[in-house]
PDB file of C-alpha atoms in Angstrom:
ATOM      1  CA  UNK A 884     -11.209  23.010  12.171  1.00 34.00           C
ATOM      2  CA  UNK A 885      -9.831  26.086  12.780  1.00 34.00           C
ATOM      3  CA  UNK A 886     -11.911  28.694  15.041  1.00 35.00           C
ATOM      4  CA  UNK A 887     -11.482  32.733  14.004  1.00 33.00           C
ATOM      5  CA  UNK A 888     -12.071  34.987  16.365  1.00 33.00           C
ATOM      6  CA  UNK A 889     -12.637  38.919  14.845  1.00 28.00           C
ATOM      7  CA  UNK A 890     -12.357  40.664  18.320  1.00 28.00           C
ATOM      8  CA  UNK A 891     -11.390  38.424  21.351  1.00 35.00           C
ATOM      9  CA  UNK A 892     -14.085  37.424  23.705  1.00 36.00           C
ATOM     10  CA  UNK A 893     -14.993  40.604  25.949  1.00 32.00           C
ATOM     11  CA  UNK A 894     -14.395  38.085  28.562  1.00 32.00           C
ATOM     12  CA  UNK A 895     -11.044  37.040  27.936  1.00 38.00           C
ATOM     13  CA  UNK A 896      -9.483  40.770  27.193  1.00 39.00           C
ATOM     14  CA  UNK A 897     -11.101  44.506  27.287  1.00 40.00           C
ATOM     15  CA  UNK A 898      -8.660  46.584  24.666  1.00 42.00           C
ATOM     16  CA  UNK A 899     -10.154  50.219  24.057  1.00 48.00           C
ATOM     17  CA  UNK A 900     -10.970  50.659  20.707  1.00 52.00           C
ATOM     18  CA  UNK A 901      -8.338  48.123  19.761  1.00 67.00           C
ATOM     19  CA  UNK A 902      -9.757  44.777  17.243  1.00 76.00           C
ATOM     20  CA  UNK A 903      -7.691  41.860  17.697  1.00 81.00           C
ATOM     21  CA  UNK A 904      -8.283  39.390  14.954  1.00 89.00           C
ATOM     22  CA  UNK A 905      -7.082  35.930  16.206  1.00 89.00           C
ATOM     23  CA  UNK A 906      -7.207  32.617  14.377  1.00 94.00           C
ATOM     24  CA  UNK A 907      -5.922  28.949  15.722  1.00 95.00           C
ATOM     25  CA  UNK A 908      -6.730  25.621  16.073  1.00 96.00           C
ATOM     26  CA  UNK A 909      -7.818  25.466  19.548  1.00 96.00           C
ATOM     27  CA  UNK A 910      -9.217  27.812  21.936  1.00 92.00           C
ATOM     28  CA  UNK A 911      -9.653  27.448  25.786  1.00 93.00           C
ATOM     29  CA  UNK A 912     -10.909  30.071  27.961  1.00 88.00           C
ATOM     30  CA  UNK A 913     -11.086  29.782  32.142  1.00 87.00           C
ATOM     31  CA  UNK A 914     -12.203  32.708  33.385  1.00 81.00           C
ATOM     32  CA  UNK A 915     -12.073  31.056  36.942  1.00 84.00           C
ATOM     33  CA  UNK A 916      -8.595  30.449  37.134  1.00 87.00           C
ATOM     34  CA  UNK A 917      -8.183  34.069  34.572  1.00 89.00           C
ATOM     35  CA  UNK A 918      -6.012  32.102  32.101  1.00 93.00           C
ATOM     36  CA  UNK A 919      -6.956  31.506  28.059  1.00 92.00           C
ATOM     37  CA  UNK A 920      -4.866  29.119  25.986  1.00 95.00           C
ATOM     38  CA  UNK A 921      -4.820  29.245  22.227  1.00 95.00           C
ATOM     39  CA  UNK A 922      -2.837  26.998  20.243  1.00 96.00           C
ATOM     40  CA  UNK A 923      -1.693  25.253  16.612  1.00 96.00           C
ATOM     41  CA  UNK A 924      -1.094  27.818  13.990  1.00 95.00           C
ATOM     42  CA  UNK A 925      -1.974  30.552  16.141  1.00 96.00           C
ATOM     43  CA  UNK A 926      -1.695  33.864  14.468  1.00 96.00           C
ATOM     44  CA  UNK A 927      -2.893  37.621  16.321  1.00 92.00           C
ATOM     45  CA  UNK A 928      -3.267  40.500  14.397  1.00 92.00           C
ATOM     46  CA  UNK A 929      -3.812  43.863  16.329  1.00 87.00           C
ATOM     47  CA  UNK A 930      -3.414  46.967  14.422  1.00 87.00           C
ATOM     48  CA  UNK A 931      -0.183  46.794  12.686  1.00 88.00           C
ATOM     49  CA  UNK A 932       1.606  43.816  14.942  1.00 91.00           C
ATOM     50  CA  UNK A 933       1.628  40.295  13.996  1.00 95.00           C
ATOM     51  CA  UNK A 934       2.460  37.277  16.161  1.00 95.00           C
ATOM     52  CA  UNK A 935       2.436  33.833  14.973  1.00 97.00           C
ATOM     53  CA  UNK A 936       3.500  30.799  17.430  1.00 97.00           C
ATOM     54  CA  UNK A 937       2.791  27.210  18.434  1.00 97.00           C
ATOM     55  CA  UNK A 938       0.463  28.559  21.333  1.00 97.00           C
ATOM     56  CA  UNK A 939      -0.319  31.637  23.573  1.00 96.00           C
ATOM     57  CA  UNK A 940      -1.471  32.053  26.529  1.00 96.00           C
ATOM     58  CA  UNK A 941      -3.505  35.120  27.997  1.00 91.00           C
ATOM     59  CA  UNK A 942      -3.426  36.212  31.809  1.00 93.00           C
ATOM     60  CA  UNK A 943      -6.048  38.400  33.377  1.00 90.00           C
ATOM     61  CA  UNK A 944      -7.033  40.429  36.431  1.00 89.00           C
ATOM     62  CA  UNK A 945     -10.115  39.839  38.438  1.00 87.00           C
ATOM     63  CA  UNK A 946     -11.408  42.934  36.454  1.00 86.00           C
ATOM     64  CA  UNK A 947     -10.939  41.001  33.063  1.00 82.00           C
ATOM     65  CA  UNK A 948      -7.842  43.420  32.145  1.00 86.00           C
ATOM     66  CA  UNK A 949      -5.043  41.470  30.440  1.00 87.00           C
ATOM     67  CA  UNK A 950      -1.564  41.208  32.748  1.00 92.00           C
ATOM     68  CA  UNK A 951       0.187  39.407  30.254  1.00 93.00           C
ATOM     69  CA  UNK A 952       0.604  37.443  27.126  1.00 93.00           C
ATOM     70  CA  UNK A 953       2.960  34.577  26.664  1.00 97.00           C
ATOM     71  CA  UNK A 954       3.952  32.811  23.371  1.00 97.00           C
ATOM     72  CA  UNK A 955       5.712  29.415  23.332  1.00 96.00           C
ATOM     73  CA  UNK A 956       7.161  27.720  20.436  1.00 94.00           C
ATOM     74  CA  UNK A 957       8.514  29.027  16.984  1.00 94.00           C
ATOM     75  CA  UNK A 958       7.952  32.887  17.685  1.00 97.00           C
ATOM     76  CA  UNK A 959       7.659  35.179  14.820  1.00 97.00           C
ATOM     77  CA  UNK A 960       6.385  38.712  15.237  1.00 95.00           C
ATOM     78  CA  UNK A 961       6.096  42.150  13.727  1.00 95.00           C
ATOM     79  CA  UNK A 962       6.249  44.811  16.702  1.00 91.00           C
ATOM     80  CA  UNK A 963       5.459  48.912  15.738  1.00 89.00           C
ATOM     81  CA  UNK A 964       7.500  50.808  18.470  1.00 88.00           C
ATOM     82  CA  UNK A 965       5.715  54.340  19.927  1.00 87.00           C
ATOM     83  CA  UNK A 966       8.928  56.057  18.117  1.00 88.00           C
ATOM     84  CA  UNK A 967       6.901  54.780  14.405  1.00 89.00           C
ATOM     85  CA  UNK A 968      10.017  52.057  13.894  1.00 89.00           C
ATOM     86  CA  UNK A 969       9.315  48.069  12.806  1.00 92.00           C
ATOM     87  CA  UNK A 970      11.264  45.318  14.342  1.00 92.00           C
ATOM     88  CA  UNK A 971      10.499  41.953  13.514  1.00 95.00           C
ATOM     89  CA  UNK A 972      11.946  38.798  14.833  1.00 95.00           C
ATOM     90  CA  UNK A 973      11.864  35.377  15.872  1.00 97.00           C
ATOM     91  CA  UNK A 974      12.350  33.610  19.246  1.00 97.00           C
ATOM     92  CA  UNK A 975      11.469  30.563  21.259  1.00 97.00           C
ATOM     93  CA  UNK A 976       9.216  32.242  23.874  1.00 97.00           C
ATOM     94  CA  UNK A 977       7.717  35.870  24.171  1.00 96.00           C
ATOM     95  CA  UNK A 978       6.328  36.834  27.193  1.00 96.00           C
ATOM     96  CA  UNK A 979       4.428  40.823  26.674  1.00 93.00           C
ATOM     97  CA  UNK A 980       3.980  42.655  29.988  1.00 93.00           C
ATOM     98  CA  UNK A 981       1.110  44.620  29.589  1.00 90.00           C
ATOM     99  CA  UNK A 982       1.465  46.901  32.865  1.00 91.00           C
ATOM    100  CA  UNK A 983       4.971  47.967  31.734  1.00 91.00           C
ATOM    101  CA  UNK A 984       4.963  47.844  27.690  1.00 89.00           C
ATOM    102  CA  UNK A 985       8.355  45.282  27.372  1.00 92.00           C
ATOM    103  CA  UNK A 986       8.537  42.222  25.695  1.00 93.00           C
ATOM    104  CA  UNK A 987      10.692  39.485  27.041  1.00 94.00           C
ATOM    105  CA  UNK A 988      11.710  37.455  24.145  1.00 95.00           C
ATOM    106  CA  UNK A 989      14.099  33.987  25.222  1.00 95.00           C
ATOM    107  CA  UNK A 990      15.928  31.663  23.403  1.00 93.00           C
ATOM    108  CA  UNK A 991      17.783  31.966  20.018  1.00 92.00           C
ATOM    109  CA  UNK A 992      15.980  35.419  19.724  1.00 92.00           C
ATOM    110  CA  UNK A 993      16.790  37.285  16.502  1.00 93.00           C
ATOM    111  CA  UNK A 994      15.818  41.216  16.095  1.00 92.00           C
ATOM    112  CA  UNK A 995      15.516  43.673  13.537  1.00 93.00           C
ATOM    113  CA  UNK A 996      14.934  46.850  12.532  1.00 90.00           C
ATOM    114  CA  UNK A 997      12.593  47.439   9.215  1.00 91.00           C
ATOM    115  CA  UNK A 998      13.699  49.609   7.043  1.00 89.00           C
ATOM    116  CA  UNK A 999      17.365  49.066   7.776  1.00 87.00           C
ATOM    117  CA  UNK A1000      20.275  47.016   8.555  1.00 84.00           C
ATOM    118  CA  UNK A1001      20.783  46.800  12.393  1.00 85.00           C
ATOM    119  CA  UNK A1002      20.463  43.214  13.575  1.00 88.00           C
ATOM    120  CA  UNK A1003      20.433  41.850  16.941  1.00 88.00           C
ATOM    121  CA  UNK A1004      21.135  38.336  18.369  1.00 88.00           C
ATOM    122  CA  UNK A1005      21.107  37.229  22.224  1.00 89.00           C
ATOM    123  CA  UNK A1006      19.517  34.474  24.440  1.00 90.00           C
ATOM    124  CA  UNK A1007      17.115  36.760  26.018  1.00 91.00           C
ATOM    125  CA  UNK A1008      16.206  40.072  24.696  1.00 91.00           C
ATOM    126  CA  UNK A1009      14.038  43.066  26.651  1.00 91.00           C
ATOM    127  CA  UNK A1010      12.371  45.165  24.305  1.00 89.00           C
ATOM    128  CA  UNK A1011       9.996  48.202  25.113  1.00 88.00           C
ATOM    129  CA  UNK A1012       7.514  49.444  23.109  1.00 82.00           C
ATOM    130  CA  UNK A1013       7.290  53.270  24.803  1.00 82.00           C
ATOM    131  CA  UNK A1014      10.928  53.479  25.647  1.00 77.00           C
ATOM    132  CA  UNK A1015      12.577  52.133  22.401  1.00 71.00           C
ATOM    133  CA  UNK A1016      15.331  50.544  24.732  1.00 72.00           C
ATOM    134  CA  UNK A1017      16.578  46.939  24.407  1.00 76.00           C
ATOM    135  CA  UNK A1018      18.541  45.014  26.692  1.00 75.00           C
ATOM    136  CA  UNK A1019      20.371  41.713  25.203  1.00 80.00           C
ATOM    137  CA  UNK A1020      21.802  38.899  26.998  1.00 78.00           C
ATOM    138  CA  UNK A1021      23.908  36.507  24.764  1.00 77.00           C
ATOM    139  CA  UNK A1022      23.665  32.670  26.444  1.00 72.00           C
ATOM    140  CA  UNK A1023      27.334  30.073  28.230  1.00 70.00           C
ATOM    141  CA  UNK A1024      28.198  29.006  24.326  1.00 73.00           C
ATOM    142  CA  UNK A1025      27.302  31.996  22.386  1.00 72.00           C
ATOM    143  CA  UNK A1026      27.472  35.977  23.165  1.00 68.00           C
ATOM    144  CA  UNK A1027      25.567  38.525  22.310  1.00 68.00           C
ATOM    145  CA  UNK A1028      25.427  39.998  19.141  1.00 67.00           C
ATOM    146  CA  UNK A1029      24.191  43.619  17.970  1.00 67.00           C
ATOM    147  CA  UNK A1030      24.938  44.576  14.217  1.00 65.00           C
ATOM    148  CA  UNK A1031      24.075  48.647  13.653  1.00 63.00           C
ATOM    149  CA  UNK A1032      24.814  51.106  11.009  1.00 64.00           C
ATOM    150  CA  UNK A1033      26.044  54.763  11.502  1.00 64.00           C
ATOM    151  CA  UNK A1034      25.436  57.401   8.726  1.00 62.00           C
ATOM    152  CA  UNK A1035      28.484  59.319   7.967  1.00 61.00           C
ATOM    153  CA  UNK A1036      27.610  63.442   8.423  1.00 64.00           C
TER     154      UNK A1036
END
């Protein structure tokens, strides 16, 4: 049975007028130990971003404010930069750092850019949401890759 959850347990994560709509097959909260796990067909909606994955797990503070968020298993997301730009992608794990705005994305991550061509490929991929940077990595067997178009003046 799957559970849906409208806007996450108070509990679990306080987001300022922010609605995260969350739906899964499991949900475990621990408030004790300030760790939630959700998992099988998870997918989180919160405003225009989209995750789906095998399971995520949610880290907070003694004050019930979310540290991180960490994704395991058949990433896919929908990110909406601070600049107004789209990048969707895929990777094995994403790990969101709440304090500083990046996303860590590892293993066989894919990136790109709505709206346009530019691609990017790498083993492990830092991507944040204020700055607009990205940092790739490209694994032993297989480099990095970064595919961008430049419009002619």
């Amino acid at each position: 049975m799957k559970i849906f959850i409208l806007i996450f347990i108070a509990c679990t994560i306080v987001v300022a007028q922010t609605s995260i709509e969350v739906s899964a097959n499991h949900f475990m909260a621990d408030q004790q130990s300030g760790k939630s796990v959700i998992s099988g067909n998870v997918v989180i909606k919160r405003n225009k971003d989209e995750l789906k994955s095998n399971e995520v797990i949610f880290y907070i503070d003694d004050k019930k404010s979310p540290i991180k968020y960490e994704a395991n298993g058949d990433v896919n997301f929908k990110v909406t930069l601070n600049d107004g730009r789209i990048i969707e992608g895929n990777a094995q794990q994403a790990i969101y750092m709440v304090e500083t705005d990046i996303y860590e994305l590892i293993g066989n991550v894919f990136l790109k850019e709505m709206g346009k061509n530019n691609q990017i490929r790498g083993n492990r991929i830092s991507l944040s949401r204020k700055k607009g940077f990205v940092n790739v990595e490209g694994g032993n067997n297989k480099p990095a890759k970064v595919i961008f178009f430049i419009q002619d003046k």
